[in-house]
mmCIF file of C-alpha atoms in Angstrom:
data_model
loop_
_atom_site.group_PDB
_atom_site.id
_atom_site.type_symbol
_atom_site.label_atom_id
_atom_site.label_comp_id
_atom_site.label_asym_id
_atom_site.label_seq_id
_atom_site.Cartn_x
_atom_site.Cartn_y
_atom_site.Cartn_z
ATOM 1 C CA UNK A 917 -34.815 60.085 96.818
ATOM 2 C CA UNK A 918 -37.642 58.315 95.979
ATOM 3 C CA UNK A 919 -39.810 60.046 98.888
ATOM 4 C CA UNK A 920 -38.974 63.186 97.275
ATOM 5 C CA UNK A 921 -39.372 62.451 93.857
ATOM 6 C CA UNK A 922 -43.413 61.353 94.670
ATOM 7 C CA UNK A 923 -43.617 64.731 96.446
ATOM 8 C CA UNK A 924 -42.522 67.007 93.845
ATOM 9 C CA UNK A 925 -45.316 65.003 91.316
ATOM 10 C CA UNK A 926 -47.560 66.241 94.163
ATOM 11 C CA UNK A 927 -46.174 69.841 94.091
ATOM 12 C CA UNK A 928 -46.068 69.878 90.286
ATOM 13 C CA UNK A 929 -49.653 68.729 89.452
ATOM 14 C CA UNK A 930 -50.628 71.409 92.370
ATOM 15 C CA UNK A 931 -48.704 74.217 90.685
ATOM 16 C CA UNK A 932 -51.088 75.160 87.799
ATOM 17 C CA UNK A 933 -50.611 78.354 86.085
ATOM 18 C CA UNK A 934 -52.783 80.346 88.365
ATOM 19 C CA UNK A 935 -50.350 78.846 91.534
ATOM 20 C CA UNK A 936 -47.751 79.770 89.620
ATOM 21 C CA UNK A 937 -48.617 83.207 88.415
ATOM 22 C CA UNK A 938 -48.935 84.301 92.257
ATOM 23 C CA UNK A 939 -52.669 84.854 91.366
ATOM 24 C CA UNK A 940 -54.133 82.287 93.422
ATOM 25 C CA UNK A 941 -51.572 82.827 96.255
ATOM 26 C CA UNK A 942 -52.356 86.230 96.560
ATOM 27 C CA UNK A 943 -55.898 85.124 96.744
ATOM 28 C CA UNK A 944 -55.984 82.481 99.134
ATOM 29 C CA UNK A 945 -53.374 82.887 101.154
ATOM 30 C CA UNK A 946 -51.908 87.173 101.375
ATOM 31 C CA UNK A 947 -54.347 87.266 104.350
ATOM 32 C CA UNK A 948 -52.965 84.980 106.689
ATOM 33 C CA UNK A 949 -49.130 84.565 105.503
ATOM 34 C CA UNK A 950 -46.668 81.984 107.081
ATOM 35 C CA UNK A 951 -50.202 80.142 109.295
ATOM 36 C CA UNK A 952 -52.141 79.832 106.007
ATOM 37 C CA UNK A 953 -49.477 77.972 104.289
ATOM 38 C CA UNK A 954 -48.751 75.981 106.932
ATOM 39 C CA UNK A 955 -52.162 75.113 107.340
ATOM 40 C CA UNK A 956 -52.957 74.589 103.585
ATOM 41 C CA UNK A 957 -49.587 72.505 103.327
ATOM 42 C CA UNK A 958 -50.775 69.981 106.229
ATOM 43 C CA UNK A 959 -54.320 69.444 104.563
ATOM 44 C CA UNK A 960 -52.539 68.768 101.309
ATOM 45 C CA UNK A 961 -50.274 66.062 102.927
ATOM 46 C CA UNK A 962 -53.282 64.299 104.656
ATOM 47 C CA UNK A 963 -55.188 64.078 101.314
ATOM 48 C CA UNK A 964 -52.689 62.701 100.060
ATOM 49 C CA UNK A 965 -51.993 60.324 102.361
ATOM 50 C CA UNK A 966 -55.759 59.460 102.527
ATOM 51 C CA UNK A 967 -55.700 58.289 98.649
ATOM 52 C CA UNK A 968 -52.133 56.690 98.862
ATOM 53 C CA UNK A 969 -53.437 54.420 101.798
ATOM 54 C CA UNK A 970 -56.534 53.556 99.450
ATOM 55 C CA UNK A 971 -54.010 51.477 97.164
ATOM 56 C CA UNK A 972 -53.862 51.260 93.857
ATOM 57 C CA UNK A 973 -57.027 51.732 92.746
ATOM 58 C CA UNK A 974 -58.814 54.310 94.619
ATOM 59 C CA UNK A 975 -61.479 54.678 93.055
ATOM 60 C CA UNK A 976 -62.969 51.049 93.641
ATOM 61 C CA UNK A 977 -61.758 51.584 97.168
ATOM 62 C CA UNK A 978 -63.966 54.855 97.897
ATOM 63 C CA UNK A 979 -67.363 53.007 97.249
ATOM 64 C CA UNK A 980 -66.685 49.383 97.090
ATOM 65 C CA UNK A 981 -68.943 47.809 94.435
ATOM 66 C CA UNK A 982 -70.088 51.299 93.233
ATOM 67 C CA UNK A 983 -66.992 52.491 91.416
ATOM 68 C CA UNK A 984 -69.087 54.164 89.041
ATOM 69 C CA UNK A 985 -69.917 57.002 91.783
ATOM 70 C CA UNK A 986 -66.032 58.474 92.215
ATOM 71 C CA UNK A 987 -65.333 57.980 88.690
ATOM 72 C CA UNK A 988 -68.348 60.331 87.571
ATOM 73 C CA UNK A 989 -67.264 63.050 90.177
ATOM 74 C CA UNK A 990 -63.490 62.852 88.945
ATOM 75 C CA UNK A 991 -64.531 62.841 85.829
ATOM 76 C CA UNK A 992 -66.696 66.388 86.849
ATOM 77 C CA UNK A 993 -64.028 67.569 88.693
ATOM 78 C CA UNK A 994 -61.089 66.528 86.312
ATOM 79 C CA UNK A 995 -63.202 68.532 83.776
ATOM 80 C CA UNK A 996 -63.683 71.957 85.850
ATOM 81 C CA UNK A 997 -60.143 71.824 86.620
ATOM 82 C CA UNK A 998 -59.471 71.536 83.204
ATOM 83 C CA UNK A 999 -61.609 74.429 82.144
ATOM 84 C CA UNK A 1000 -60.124 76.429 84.571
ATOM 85 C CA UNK A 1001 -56.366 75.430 83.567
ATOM 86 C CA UNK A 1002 -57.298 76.423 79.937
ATOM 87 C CA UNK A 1003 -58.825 79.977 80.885
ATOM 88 C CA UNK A 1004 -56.582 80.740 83.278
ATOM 89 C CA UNK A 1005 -53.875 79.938 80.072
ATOM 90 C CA UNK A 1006 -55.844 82.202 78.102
ATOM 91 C CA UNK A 1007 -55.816 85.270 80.685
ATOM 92 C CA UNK A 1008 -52.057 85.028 81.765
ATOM 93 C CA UNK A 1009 -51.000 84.592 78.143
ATOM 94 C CA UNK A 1010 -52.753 88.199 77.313
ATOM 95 C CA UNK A 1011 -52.313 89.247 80.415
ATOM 96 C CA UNK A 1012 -48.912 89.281 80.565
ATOM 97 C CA UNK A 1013 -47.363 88.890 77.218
ATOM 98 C CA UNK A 1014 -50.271 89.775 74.915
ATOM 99 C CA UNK A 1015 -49.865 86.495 73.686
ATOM 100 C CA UNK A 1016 -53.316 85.085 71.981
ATOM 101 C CA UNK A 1017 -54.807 80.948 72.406
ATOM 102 C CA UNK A 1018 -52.481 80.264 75.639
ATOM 103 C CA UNK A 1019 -55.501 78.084 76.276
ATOM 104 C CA UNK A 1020 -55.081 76.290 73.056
ATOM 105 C CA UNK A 1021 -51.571 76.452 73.395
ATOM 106 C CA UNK A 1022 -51.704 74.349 77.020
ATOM 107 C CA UNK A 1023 -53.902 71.995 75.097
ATOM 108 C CA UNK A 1024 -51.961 71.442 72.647
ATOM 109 C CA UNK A 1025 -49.094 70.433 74.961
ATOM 110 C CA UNK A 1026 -51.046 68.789 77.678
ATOM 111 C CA UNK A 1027 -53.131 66.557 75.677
ATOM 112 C CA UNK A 1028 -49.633 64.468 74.600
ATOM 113 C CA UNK A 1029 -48.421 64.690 78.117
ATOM 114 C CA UNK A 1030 -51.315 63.383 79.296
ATOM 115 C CA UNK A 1031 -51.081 60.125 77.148
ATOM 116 C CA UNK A 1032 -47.199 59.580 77.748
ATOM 117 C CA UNK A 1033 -45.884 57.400 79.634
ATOM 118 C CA UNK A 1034 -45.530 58.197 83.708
ATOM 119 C CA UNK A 1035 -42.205 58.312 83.568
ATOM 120 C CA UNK A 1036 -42.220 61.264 81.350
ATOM 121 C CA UNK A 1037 -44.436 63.623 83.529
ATOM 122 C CA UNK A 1038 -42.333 62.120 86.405
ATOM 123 C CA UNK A 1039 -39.156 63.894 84.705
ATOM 124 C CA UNK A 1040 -41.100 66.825 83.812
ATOM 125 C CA UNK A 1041 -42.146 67.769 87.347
ATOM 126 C CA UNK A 1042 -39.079 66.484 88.384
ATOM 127 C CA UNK A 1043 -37.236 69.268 86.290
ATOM 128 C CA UNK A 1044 -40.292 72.012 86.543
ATOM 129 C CA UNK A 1045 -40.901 72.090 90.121
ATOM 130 C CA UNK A 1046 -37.390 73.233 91.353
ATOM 131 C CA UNK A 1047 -37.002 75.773 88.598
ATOM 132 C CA UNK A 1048 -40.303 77.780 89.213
ATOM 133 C CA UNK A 1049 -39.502 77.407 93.074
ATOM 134 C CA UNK A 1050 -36.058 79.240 92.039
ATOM 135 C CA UNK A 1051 -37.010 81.714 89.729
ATOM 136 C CA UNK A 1052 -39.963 82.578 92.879
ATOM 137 C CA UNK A 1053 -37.007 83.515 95.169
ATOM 138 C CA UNK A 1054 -34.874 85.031 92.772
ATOM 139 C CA UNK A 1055 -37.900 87.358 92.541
ATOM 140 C CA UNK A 1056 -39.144 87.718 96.429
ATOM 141 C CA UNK A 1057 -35.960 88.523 97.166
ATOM 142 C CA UNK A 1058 -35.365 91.185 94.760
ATOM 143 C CA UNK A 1059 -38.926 92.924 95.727
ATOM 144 C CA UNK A 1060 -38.462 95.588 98.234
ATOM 145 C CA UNK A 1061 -40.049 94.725 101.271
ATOM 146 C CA UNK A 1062 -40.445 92.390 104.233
ATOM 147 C CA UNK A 1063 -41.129 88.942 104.289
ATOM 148 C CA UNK A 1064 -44.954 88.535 105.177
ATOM 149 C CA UNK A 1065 -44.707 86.342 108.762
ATOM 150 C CA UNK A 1066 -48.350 86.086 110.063
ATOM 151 C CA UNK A 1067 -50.458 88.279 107.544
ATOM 152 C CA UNK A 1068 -53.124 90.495 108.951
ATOM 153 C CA UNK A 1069 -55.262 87.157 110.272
ATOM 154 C CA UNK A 1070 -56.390 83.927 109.997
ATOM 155 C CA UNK A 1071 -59.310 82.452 107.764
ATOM 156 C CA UNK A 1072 -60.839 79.505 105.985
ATOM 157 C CA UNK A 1073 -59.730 80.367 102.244
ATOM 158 C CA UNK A 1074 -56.028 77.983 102.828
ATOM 159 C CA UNK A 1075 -58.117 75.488 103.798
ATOM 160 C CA UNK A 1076 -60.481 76.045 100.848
ATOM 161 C CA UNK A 1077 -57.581 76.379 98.643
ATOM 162 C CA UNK A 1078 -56.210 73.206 99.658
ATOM 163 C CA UNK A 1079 -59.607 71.040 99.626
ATOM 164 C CA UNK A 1080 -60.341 72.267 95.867
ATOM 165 C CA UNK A 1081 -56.457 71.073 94.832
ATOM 166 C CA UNK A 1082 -55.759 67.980 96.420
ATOM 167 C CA UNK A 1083 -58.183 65.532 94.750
ATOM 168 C CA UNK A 1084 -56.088 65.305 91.583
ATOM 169 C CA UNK A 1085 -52.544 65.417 92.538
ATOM 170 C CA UNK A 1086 -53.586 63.044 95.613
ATOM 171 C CA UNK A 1087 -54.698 61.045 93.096
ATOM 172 C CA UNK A 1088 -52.129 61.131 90.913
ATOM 173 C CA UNK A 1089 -48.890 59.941 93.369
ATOM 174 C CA UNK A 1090 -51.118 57.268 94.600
ATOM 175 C CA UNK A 1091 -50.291 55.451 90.744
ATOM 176 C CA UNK A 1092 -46.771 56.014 91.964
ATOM 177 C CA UNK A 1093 -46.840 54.702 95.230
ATOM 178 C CA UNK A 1094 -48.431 51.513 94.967
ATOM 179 C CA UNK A 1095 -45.543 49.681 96.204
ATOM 180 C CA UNK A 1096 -44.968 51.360 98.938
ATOM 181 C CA UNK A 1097 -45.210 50.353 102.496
ATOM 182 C CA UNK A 1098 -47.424 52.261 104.715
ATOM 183 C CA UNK A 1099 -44.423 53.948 106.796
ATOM 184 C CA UNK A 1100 -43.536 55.349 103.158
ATOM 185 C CA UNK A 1101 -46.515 56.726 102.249
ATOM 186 C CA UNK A 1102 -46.561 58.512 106.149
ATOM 187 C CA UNK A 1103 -43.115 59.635 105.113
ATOM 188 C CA UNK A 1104 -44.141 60.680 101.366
ATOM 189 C CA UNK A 1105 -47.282 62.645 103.110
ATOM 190 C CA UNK A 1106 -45.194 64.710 105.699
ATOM 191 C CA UNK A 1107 -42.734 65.456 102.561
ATOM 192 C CA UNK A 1108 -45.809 67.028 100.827
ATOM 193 C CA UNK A 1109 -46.956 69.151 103.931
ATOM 194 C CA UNK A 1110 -43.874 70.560 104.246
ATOM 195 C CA UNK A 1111 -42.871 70.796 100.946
ATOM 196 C CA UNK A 1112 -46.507 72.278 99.804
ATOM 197 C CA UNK A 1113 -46.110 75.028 103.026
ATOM 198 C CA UNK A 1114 -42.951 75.901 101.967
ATOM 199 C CA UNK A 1115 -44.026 76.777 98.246
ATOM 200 C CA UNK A 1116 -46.844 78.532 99.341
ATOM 201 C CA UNK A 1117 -45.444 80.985 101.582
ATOM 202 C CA UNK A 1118 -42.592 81.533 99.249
ATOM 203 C CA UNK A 1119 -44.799 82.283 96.343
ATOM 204 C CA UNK A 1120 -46.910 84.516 98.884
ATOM 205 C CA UNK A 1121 -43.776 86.435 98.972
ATOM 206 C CA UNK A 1122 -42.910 86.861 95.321
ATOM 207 C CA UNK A 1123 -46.389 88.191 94.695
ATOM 208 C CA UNK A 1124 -47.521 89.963 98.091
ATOM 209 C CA UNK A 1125 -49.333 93.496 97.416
ATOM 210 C CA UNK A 1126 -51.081 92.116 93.900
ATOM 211 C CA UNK A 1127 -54.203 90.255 95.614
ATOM 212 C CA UNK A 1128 -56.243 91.945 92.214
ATOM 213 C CA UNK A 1129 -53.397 91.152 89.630
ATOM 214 C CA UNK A 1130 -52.090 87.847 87.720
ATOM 215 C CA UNK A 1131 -48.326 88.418 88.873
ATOM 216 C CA UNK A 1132 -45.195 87.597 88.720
ATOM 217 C CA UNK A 1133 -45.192 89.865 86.043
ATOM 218 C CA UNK A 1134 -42.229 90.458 84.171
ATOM 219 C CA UNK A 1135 -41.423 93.768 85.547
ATOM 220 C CA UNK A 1136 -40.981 92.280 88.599
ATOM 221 C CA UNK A 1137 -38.472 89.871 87.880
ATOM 222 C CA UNK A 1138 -34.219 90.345 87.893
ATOM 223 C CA UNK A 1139 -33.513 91.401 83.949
ATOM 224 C CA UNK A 1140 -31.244 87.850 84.267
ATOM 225 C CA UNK A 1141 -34.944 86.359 84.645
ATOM 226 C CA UNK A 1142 -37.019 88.591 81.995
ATOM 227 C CA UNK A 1143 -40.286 87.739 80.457
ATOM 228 C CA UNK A 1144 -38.952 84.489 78.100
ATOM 229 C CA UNK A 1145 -38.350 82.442 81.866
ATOM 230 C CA UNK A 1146 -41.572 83.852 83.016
ATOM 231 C CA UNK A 1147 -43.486 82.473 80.249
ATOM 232 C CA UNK A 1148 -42.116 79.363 80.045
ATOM 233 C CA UNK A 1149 -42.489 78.709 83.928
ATOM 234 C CA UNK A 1150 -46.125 79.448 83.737
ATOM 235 C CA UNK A 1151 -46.417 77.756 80.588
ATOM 236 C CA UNK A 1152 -45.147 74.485 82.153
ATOM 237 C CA UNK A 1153 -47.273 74.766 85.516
ATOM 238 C CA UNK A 1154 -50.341 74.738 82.762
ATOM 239 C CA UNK A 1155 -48.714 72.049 80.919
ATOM 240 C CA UNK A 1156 -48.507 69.772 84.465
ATOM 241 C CA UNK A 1157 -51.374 70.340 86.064
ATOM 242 C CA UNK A 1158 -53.592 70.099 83.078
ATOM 243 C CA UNK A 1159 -52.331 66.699 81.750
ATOM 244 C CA UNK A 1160 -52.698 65.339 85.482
ATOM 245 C CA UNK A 1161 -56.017 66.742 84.968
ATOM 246 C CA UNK A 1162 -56.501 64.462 81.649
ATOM 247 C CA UNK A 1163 -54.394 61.739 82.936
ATOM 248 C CA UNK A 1164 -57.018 61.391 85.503
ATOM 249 C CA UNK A 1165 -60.658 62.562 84.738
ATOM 250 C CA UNK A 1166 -60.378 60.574 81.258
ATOM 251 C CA UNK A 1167 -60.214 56.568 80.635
ATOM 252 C CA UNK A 1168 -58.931 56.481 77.404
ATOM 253 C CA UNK A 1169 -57.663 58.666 74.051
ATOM 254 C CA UNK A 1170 -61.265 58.740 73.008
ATOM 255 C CA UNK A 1171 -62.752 60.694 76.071
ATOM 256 C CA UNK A 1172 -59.375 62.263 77.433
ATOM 257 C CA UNK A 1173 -59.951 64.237 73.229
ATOM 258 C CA UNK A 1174 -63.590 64.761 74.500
ATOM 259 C CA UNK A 1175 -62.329 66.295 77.700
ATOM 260 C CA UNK A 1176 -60.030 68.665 76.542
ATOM 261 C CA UNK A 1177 -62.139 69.701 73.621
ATOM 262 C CA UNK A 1178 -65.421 70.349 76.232
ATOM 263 C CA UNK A 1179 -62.560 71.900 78.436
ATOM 264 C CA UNK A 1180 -61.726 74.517 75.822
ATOM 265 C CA UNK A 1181 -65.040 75.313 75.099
ATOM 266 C CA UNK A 1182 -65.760 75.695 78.696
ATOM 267 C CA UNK A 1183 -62.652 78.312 79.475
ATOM 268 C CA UNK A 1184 -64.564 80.967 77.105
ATOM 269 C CA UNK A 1185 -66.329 81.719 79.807
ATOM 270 C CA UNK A 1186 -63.602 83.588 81.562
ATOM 271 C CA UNK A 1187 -61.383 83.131 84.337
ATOM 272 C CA UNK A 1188 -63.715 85.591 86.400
ATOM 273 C CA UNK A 1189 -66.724 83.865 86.106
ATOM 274 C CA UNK A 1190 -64.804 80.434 87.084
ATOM 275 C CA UNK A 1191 -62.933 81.533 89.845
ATOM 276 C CA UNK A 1192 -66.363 82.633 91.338
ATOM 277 C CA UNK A 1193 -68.717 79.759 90.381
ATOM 278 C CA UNK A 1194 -66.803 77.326 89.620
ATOM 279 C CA UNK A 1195 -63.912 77.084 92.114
ATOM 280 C CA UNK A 1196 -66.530 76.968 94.760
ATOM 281 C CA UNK A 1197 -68.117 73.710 93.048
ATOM 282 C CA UNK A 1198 -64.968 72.164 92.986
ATOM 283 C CA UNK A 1199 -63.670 72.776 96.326
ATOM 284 C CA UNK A 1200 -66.876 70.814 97.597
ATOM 285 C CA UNK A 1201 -66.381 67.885 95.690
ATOM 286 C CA UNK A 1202 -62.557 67.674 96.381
ATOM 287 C CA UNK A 1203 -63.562 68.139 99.991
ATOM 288 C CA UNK A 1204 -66.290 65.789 100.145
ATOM 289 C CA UNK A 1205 -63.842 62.956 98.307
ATOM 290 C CA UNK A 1206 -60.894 63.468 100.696
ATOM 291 C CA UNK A 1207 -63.520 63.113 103.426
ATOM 292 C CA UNK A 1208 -64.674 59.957 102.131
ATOM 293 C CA UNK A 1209 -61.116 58.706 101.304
ATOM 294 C CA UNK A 1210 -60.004 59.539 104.638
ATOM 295 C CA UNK A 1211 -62.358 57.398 106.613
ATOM 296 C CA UNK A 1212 -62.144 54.542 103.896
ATOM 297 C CA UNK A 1213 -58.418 54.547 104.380
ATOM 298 C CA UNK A 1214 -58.588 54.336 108.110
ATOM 299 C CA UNK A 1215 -60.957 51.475 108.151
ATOM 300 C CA UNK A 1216 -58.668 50.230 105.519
ATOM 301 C CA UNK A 1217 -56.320 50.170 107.965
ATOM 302 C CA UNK A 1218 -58.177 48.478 111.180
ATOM 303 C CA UNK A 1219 -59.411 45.836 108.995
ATOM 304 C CA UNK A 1220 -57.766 42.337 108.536
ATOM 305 C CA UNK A 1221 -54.352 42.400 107.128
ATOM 306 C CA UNK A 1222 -54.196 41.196 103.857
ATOM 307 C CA UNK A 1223 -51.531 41.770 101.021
ATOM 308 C CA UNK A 1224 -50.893 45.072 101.401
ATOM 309 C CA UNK A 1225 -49.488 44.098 105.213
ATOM 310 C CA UNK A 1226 -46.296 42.205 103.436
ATOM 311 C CA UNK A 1227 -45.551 46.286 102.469
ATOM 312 C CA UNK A 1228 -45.027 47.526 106.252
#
């Protein structure tokens, strides 16, 4: 149980409101169906694994004596993420309910998540991430059509995808994994692939056919599951993913208020223009961090055994 609960922290700081939405699925993944989740599911469980092997602090671990390196680039990237959370809030909420400030409104949620104690988020993704993975198959399978198996071809955007998302959920079930042995963090990683594939291509089934819309929209969903679910599922992927966002980019009240604040200001610029300047930006320094993580956590591992081998 405790493998699993780690893995849906994963899947729930992963499952912003532009995951859930079917926006970004249609995106990244309507191309290359049941391959590009699988794909973007196994790069998600590595990263994760990279950061959980790193300990518990792995931001010291990354560039040993120059800690101040990783925590300017989360701080960057906890930031973007943030100011895309917020604007991507702002769009679904008009979007799709003509509902005005969703940004504000994820703020104003977030920012006390954010500060509570882990064991609060815990229960909220524990709670959130089976009930938008529900209402996602109570809608693909009341769409007409066929499940998508391959898609019309394979390409780099699931891997792209997955590179620009796994920094801060990686990041954030290494705080709750500290005490685990290596062969549990293996077994919490392969939970994540498969788990993270899974959600994927389900969600690339609830939304297939809208690559240029923010869907699931209401319409779409069984009467039983009409706009007041809808809203309060993507509501609550906002609320998750942007207090992980907080919870990790800031130190303390002081700048985690400075975040959000430069975060709001930030999401005026639209979810267009971030999606195509920003999300690039992002996806590099994700990548580059996993990189790093990856080959600190494997010499990590070849070096002398110290504390952390009592945990095997």
């Amino acid at each position: 149980m405790k493998y699993l609960s780690v893995s849906m922290i994963f899947i729930g700081t992963l499952m912003g409101a532009g995951f859930v939405s079917g926006r970004e699925c249609a995106v990244f993944f309507a191309g290359s169906g049941l391959a590009g989740a699988f794909i973007a599911g196994t790069v998600s469980g590595l990263g994760a694994l990279a950061f959980m092997l790193l300990g518990t602090d792995p931001e010291n671990e990354l560039f040993p004596g120059r800690r101040y390196i990783p925590r300017t680039v989360i701080k960057i990237q906890s930031a973007l993420f943030l100011t895309a959370t917020f604007a991507l809030g702002e769009a679904l909420g008009n979007q799709l309910f003509s509902l005005p400030c969703g940004g504000i409104l994820t703020a104003a949620v977030a920012f006390p998540l954010s500060r509570a104690e882990s064991g609060i988020y815990k229960a909220v993704t524990a709670v959130f991430v089976p009930a938008t993975v529900i209402v996602a198959l109570i809608i693909a399978v009341n769409i007409d059509s066929e499940w998508i198996i391959y898609g019309d071809g394979l390409n780099m955007l699931p891997v792209g995808y997955a590179a620009m998302n796994v920094l801060i959920p990686a990041m954030t079930v290494s705080k709750y994994t500290f005490d685990f042995g290596v062969k549990d963090k293996i077994i919490v990683s392969a939970l994540i692939a498969v788990l993270t594939g899974a959600v994927i291509y389900i969600y690339i089934n609830c939304i297939r056919g809208a690559e240029h819309t923010l869907l699931p929209a209401p319409e779409n969903a069984p009467d039983a599951f009409g706009e007041t679910l809808l809203l309060i599922m993507l509501g609550t992927g906002s609320f998750t993913s942007a207090a992980a966002a907080i919870k990790t980019g800031a130190s303390d009240s002081v700048e985690a208020t400075a975040m959000t604040a430069a975060a709001l200001v930030g999401a005026g610029l639209g979810f267009g223009f971030i999606t195509e300047y920003l999300y690039p930006v992002m996806s590099y320094i994700a990548l580059t961090l996993t990189v790093v993580a990856s080959v600190r956590a494997v010499i990590k591992l070849k070096s002398p055994c110290k504390k952390e081998c009592d945990l095997i």
